[in-house]
XYZ file of C-alpha atoms in Angstrom:
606
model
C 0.000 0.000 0.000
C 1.198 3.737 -0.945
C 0.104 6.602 0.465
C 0.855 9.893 -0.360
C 2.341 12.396 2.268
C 1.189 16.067 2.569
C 1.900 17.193 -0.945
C 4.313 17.231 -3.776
C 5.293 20.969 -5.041
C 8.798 20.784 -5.332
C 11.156 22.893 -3.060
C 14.080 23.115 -5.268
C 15.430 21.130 -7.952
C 19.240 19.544 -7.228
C 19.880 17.550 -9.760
C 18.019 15.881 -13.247
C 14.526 13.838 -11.950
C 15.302 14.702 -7.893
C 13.723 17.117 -6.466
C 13.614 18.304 -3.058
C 9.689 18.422 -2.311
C 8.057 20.828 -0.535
C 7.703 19.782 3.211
C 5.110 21.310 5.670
C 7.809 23.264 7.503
C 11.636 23.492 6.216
C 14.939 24.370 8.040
C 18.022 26.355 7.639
C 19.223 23.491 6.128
C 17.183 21.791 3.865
C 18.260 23.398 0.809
C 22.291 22.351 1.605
C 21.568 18.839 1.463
C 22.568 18.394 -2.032
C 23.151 15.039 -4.024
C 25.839 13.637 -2.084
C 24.571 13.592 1.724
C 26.399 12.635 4.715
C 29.732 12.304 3.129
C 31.718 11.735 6.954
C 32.900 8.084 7.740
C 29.797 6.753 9.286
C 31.772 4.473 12.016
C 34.100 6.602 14.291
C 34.330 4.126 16.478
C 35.817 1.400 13.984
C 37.716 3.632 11.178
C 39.517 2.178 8.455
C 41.105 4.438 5.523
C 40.000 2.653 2.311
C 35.996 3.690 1.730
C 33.530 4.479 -0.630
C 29.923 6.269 0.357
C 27.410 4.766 -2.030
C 25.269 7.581 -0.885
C 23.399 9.940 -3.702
C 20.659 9.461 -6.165
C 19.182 6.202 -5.955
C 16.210 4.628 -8.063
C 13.039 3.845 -6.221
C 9.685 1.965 -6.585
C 7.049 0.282 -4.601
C 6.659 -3.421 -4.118
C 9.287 -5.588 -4.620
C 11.842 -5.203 -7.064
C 12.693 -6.835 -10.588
C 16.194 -8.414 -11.570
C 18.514 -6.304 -13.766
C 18.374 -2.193 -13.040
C 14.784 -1.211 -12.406
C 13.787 2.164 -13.589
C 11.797 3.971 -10.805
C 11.746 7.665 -9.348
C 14.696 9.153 -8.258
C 15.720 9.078 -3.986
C 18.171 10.475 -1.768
C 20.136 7.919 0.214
C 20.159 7.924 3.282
C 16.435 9.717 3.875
C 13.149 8.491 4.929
C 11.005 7.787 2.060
C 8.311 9.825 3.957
C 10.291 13.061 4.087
C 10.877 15.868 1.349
C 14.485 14.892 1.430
C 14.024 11.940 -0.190
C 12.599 13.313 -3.161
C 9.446 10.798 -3.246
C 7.503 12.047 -0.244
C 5.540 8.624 0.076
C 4.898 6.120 2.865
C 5.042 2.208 1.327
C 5.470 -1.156 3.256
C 6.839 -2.644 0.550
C 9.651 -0.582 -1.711
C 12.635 -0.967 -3.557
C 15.863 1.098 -4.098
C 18.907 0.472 -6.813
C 21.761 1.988 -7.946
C 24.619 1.316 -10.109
C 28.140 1.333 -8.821
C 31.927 0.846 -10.110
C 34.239 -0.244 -6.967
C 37.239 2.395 -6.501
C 40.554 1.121 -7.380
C 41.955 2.147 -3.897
C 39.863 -0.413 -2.594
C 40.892 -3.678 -4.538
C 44.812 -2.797 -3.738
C 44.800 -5.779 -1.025
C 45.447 -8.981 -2.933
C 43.878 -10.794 -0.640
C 41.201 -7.959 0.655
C 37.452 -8.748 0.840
C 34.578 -5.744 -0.371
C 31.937 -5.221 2.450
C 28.715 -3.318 2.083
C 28.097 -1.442 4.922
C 24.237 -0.560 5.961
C 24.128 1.558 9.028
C 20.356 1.540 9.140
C 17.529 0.408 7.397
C 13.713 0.259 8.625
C 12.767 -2.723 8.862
C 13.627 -5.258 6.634
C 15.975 -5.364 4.337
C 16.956 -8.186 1.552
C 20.079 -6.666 -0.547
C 20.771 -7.993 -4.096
C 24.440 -7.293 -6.026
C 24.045 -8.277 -9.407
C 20.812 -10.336 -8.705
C 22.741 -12.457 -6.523
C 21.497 -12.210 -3.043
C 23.895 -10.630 -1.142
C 22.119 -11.395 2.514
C 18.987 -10.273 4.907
C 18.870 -7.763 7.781
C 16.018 -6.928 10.294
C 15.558 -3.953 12.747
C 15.523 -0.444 11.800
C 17.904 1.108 13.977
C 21.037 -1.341 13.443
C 24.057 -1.335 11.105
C 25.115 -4.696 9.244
C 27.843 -5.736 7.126
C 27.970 -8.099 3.968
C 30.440 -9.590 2.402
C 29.677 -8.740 -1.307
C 33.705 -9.708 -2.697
C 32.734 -12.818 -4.784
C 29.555 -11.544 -6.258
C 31.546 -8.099 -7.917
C 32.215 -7.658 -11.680
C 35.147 -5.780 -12.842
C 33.063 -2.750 -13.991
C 29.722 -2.020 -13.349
C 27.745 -3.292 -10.141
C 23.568 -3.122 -9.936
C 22.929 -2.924 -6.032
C 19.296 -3.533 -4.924
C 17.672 -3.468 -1.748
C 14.097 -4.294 -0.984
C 12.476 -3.155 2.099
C 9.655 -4.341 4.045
C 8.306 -1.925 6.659
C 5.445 -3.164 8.957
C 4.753 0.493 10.793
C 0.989 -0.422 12.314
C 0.247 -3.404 10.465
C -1.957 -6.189 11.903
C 0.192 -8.918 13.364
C 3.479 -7.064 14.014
C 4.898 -5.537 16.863
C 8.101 -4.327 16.587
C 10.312 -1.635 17.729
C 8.843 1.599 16.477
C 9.380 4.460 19.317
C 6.844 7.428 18.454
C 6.373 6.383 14.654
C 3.074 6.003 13.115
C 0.949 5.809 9.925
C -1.879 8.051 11.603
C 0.313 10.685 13.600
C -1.526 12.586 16.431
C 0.272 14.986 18.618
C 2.721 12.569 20.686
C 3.350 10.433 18.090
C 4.937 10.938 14.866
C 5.231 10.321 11.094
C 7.141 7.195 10.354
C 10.283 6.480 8.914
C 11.005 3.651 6.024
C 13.623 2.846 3.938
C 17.399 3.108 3.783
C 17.442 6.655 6.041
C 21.486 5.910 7.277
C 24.255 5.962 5.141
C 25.612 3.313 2.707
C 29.012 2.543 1.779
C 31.749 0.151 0.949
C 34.734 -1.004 2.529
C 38.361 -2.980 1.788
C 39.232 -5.459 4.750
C 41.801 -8.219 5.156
C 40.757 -11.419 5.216
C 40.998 -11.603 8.678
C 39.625 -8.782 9.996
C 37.903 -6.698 13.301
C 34.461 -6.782 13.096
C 33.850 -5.635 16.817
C 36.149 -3.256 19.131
C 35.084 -3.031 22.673
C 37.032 -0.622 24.795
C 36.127 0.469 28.540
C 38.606 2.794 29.963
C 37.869 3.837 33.591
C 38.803 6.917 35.555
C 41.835 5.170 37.107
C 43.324 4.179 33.729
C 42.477 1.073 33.553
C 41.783 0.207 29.568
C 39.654 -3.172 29.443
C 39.577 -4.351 25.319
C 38.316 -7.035 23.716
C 38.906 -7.341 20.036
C 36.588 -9.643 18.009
C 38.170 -10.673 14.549
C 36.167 -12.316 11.770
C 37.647 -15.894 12.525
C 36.240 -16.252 16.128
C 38.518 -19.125 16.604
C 41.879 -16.875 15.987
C 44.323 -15.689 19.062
C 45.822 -13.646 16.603
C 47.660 -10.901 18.617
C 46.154 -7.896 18.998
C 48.238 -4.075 19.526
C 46.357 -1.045 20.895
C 48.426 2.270 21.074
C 46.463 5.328 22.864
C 47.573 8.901 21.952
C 46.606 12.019 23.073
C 44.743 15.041 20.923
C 48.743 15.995 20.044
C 48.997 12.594 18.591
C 51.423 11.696 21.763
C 51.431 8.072 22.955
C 50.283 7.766 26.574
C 49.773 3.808 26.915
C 49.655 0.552 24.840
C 48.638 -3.314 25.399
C 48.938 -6.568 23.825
C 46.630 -9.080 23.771
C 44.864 -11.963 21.948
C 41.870 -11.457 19.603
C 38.437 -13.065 20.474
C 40.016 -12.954 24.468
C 39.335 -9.817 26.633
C 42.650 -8.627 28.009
C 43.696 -5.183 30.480
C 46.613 -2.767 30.125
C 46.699 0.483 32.275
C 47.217 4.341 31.405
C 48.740 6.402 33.430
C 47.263 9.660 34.859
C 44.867 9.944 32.259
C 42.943 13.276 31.723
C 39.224 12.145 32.642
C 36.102 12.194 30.395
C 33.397 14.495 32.281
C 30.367 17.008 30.553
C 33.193 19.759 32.250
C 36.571 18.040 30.473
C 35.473 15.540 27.638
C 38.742 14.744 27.065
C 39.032 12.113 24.671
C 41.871 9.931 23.627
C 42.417 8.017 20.310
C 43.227 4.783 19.808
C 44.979 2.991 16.835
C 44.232 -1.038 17.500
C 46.098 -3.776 14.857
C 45.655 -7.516 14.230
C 47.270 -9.021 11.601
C 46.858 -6.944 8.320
C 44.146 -5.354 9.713
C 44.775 -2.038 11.477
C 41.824 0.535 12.777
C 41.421 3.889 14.141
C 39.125 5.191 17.355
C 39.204 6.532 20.551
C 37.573 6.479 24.148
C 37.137 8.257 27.172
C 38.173 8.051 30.370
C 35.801 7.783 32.819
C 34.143 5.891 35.932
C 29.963 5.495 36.042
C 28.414 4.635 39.699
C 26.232 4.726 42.104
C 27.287 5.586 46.026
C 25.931 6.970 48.821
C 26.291 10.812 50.137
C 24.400 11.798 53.675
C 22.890 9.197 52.819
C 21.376 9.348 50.134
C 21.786 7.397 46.698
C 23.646 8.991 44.110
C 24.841 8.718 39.976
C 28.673 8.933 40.387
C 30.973 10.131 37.283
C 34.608 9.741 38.296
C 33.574 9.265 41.655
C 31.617 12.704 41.881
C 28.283 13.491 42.319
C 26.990 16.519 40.035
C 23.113 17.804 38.808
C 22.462 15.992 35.533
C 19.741 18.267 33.637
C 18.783 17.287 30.033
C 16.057 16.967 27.697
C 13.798 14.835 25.979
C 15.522 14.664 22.554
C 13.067 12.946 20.126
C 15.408 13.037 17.294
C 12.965 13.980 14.410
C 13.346 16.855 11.685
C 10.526 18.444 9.390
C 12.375 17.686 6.084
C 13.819 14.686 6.781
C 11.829 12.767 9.661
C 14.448 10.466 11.136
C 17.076 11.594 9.011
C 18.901 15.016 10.162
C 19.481 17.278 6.556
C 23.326 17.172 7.730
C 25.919 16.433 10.475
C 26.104 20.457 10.749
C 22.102 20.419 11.719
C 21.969 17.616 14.146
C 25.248 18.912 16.208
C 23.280 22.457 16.367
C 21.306 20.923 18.317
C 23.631 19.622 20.855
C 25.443 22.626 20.952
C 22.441 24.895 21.539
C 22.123 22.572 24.753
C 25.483 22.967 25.602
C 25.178 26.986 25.488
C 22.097 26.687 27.891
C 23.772 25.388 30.386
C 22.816 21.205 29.761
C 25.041 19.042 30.512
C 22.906 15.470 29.338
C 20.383 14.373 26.984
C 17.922 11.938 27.118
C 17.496 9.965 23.562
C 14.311 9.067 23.779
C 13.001 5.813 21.753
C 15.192 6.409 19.226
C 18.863 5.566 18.012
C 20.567 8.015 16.224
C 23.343 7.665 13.671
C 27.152 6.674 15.413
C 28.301 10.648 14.851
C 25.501 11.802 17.106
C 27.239 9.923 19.646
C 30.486 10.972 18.707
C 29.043 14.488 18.926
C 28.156 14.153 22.179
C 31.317 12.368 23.514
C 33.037 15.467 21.690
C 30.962 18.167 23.498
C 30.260 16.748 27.101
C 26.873 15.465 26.955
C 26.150 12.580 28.971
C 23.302 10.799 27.268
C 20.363 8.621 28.569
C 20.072 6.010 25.696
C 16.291 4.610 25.151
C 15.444 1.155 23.716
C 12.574 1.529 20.685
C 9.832 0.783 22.112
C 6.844 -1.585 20.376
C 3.552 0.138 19.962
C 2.438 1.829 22.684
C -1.223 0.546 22.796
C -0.291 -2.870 22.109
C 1.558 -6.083 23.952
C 3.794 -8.662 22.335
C 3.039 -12.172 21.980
C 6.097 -14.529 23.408
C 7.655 -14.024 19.992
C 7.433 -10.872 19.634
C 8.801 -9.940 22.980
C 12.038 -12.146 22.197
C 12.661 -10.428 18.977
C 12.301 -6.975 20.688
C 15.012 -8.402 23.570
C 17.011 -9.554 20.735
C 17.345 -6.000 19.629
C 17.598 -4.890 22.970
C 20.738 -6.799 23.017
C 22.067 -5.017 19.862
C 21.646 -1.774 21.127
C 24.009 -2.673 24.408
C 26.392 -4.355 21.895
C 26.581 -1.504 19.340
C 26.985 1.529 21.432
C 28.426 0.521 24.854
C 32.027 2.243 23.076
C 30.442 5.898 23.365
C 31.653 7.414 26.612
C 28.778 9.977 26.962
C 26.379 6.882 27.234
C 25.699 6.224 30.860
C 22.054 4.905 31.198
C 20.602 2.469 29.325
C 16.498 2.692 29.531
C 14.514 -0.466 28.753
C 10.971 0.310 28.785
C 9.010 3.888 29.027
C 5.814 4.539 30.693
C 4.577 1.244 29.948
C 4.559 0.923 26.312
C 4.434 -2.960 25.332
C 5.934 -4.159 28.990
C 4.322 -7.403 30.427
C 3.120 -6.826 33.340
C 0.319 -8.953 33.954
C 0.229 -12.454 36.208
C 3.264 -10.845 38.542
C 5.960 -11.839 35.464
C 7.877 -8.580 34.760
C 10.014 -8.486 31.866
C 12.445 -5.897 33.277
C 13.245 -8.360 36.514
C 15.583 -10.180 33.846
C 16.533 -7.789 31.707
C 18.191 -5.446 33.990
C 20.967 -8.156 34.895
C 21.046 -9.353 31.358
C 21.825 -5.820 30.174
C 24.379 -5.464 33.531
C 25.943 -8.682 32.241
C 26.129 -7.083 28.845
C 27.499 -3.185 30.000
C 28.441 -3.517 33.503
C 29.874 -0.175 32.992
C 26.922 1.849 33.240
C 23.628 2.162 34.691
C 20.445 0.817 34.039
C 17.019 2.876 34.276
C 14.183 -0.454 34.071
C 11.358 1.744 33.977
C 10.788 5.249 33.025
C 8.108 6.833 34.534
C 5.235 4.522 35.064
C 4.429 0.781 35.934
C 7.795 0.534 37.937
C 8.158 -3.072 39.997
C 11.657 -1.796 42.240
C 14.420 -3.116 39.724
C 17.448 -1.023 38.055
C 19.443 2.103 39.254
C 16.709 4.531 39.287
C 13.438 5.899 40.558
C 11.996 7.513 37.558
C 8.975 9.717 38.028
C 6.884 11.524 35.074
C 4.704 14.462 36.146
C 3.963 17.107 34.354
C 4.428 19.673 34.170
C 5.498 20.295 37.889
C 8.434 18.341 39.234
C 8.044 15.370 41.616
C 11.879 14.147 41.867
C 12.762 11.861 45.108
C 9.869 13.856 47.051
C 7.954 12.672 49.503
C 4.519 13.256 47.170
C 3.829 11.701 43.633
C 0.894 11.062 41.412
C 0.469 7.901 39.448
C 1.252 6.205 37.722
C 4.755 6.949 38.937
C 5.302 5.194 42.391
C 6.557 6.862 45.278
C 9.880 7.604 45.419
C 12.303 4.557 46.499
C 15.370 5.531 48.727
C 17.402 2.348 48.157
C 17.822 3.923 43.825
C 18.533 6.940 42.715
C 15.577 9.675 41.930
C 15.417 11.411 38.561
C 12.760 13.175 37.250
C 12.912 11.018 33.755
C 10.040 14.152 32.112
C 8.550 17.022 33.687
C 7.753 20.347 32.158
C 6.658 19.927 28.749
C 5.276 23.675 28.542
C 3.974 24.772 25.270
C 4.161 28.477 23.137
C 3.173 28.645 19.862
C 5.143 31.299 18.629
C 3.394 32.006 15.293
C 1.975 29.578 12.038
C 4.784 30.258 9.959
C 7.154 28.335 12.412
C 4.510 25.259 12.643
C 4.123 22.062 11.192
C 1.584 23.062 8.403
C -0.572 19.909 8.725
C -4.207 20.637 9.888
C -4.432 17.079 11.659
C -1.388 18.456 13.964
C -2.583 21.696 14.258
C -5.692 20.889 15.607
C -3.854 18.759 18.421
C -1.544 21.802 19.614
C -4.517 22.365 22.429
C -2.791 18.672 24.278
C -0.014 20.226 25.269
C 0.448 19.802 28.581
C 0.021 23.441 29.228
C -0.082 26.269 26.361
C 1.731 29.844 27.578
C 0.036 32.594 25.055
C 3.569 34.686 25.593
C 7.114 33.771 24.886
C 7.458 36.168 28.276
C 4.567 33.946 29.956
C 6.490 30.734 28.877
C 9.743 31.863 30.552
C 7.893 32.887 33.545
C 6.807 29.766 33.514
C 9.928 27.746 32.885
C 11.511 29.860 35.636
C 8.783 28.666 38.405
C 8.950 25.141 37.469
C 13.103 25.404 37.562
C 12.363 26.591 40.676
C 10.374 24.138 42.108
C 13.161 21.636 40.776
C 15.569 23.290 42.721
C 13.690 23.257 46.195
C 13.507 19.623 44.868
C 17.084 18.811 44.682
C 18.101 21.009 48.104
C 15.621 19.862 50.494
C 15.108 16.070 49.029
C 16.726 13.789 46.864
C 16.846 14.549 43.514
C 19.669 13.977 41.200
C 18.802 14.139 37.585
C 15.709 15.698 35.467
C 14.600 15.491 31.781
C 12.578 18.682 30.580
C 10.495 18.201 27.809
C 11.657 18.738 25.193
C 14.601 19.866 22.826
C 12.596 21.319 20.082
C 8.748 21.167 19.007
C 7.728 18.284 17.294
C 5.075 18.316 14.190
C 1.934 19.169 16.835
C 3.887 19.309 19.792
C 4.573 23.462 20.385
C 7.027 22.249 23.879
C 10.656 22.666 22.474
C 13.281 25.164 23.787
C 13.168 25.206 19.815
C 10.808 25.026 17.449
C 10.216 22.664 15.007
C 12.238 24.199 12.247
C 15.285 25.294 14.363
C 14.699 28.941 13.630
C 13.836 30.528 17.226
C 15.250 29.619 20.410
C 12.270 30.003 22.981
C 14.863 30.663 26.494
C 15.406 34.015 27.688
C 19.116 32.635 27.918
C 20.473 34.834 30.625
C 17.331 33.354 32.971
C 17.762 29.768 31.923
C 21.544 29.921 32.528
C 20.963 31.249 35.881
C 18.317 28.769 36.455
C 20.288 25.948 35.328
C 23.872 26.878 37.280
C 21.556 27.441 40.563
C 20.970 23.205 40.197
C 23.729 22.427 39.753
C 25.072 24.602 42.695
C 22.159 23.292 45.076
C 23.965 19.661 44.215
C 27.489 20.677 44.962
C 26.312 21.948 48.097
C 24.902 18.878 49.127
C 28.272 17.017 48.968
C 30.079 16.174 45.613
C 32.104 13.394 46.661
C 31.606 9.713 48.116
């Protein structure tokens, strides 16, 4: 089934048969996308120097595709077929895209070498073709795969085709979705399918890394485990660590496939304050790879007794947002690396010094981004649909995805909460058998390193790290008062307000999502301030309350909703398009500092 999305005018014409269409509300950016999007390496974390981005003009169509080269409508890869950046503007559950492709002579140097295609994320399904030959099968839409493509290359040209299944709402699927949705309304959001991350190739050894796990704490102690593509090997394995000035500071030796220690010393510590970061250079074999990590300690302790989230052994106010992750020309897909990082960096400015990413997983230079700046980020698992609950199968494929998540991001310092379910949405909680009971150790046994938030907000059974209350749009963080469905606050974990504020300000229709079905849900906002002046007022009284909050009780984290408007939601320090920053700036700084003060004055230190 197609459907058509909003409307087709086209915005501005790039190059022959793509157009950029017209969306409801544009950025800054959408116009400096171009034809060739996202041209950074897409893996920071796992860097080799012999690439090719296979992003550009693509050829689309719906259903299922034919052998040979398909002639369709032209699409920009990576983007969400549903956005204007894509060029089609259409929601489909069953699509294909092809391209053409000639491999670049610096990657077939390697005698030996094998040619990977690298997906970083495709929703849901994917089944990927090279020169009709099936190439291999991927499902989940917010994980990166790998195929080995070498023996199914011709000298010249390549056809590449990849169909995609996405079951967004369909009867008899559940699967992880977050806030996406083929009828949006207010909280919840137009969908996402196709190939929206990038795509590219890449020259390997024949034994290769496929995995680098690296967890450095705050006394230097660098814990590594390489995984090579022969999972039998004890090849050995080198790992130098330099400094910004390209200094060594450390090395180890190892064997691959075996987890093995080496120590820095005196290492300058990752913190939102310092994020120093170091980089690493990590060889086995032929194979040799570039990354980096941070330095630092995640914990919990006790101070006066109270329970506290310890970074390096310090206790600090963590304030962040809600950070939904979606853009109004390009859904899912941010225009550019220079638009997503604005919005990290207009956190920074205020005074943030975390983020929570919330039912969504954003591309590996987000994360990068934020180990760069100093954001410490609250990573959400994708939830299922929100008004529906998994049959036994269902529920294992979700956990199986849970497990990718851990497994693909536990390398990003700034990640130091992992969240498995939110307010409810598809957890089993009927008969007294509660998912989360074995999923917090199982992902503990996967990321001991960090914490673990089991429930945020509602239908909370006493497992994980936290206490997570949602209220809005008042505060209710580790106080002795709450309103359900949060539960009252539990001394023996740590109290965070997980969402609270959530004020709205619609600032005037030519910054809003120009959809009448979203419009007309603006009036469920939590609260609607007819001033920008009324709105800081407001955000200035509920700071406040926050602060009594975290002197006189025992708060030690809050989320504020949210980072910028979304489609009907008028909430964001932002709006929708990025164009006007809602915070009187001076106030919110103020506001901000006096938290983290109020913290520091109730003892910093174990």
């Amino acid at each position: 089934m197609r459907a058509s999305v909003w409307w087709l005018v086209p915005f501005a014409a790039l190059a022959s048969g793509y157009e950029v269409k017209t969306p409801p509300l544009d950025t800054p950016w959408t116009t400096k996308v171009g034809t060739d999007p996202w041209p950074e390496y897409p893996r920071p974390q796992l860097q080799r120097s012999r690439w090719q981005s296979l992003n550009g003009i693509w050829q689309w169509g719906e259903g299922e595709s034919a052998e040979g080269y398909p002639a369709g409508e032209d699409v920009l890869v990576p983007s969400c077929i549903e956005s204007a950046l894509s060029g089609v503007m259409v929601n489909a559950q069953n699509s294909w895209f092809t391209r053409q492709f000639k491999v670049d002579k610096d990657l077939l140097k390697g005698k030996n070498d094998k040619i990977f295609i690298n997906f970083e994320a495709v929703d849901y399904q994917a089944t990927v073709y090279v020169n009709d030959k099936l190439a291999g099968e991927h499902t989940g839409g917010y994980w990166r795969f790998s195929l080995d493509i070498t023996d199914l290359l011709n000298d010249g040209t390549n056809t590449l085709r990849v169909d995609v299944f996405d079951p967004t709402d369909a009867e008899g699927y559940n699967i992880p979705i977050g806030k996406q949705t083929l009828q949006p309304s207010h909280i919840f959001y137009t969908p996402c399918s196709g190939i929206w991350q990038s795509v590219w190739l890449e020259s390997v050894p024949a034994q290769h890394i496929t995995q680098l796990d690296v967890a450095a704490d705050m006394h230097g102690q660098v814990n590594v485990t390489v995984t090579t593509s022969s999972k039998d090997s004890k090849d050995d394995v080198h790992v130098t660590v330099t400094d910004k000035k390209g200094a060594p500071v450390g090395s180890g030796r190892g064997k691959a496939n075996q987890p093995f220690d080496f120590a820095v010393h005196s290492p300058k510590l990752w913190s939102p304050d310092s994020p120093n970061l170091y980089d690493l250079t990590v060889t086995v074999g032929d194979d040799k790879v570039k990354s980096y990590t941070g330095f630092r300690t995640i914990e919990t302790g006790e101070i006066d007794g109270i329970k506290r989230p310890l970074i390096n052994g310090e206790f600090f106010f963590q304030f962040g947002t809600l950070d939904q992750g979606f853009w109004p020309d390009g859904i899912y897909t941010p225009p550019n690396q220079e638009a997503m990082v604005y919005d990290l960096k207009q956190l920074k400015d205020l005074g943030f010094n975390m983020l929570r990413k919330h039912i969504k997983v954003e591309p590996d230079l987000f994360y990068r981004a934020c180990d760069e700046l100093g954001l410490l980020l609250i990573q959400d698992m994708p939830s299922m649909p929100a008004n529906r609950l998994p049959n036994a199968e269902q529920q294992k494929e979700w956990e199986r995805q849970l497990d990718i998540l851990i497994e693909q991001h536990r390398n990003y310092p700034s990640i130091y909460t992992w969240i498995i379910y939110n307010e409810g949405w598809a957890q089993l909680r009927d008969g007294g058998v509660y998912p989360e009971e074995y999923l917090t150790p199982r992902v503990k046994h996967l990321d001991p390193t960090r914490l673990v938030d089991s429930i945020s907000g509602w239908h909370d059974h006493g497992f994980g790290d936290w206490h997570d209350n949602h209220h809005y749009a008042n505060p209710q963080c580790g106080t002795p008062f709450y309103s359900t469905a949060s539960t009252p606050y539990d001394p023996s974990r740590i109290a965070i307000q997980g969402e609270f504020g959530g004020i709205g300000q619609n600032v005037s229709a030519e910054h809003l999502w120009k959809v009448q079905a979203a419009i007309d849900t603006i009036n469920q906002t939590y609260e609607i301030d007819e001033t920008i002046e009324a709105w800081n007022y407001r955000g200035h009284v509920l700071l406040s309350e926050l602060l009594d909050q975290v002197e006189k009780y025992a708060c030690s984290a809050a989320i504020w909703t949210q980072t910028t408007d979304v489609e009907g939601e008028v909430n964001g320090l932002l709006t929708y398009d990025r164009r006007i920053l809602r915070p009187d700036v001076d106030q919110w700084k103020k506001d901000i500092q006096a938290l983290k003060d109020a913290a520091k004055a109730r003892g910093g230190e174990k």
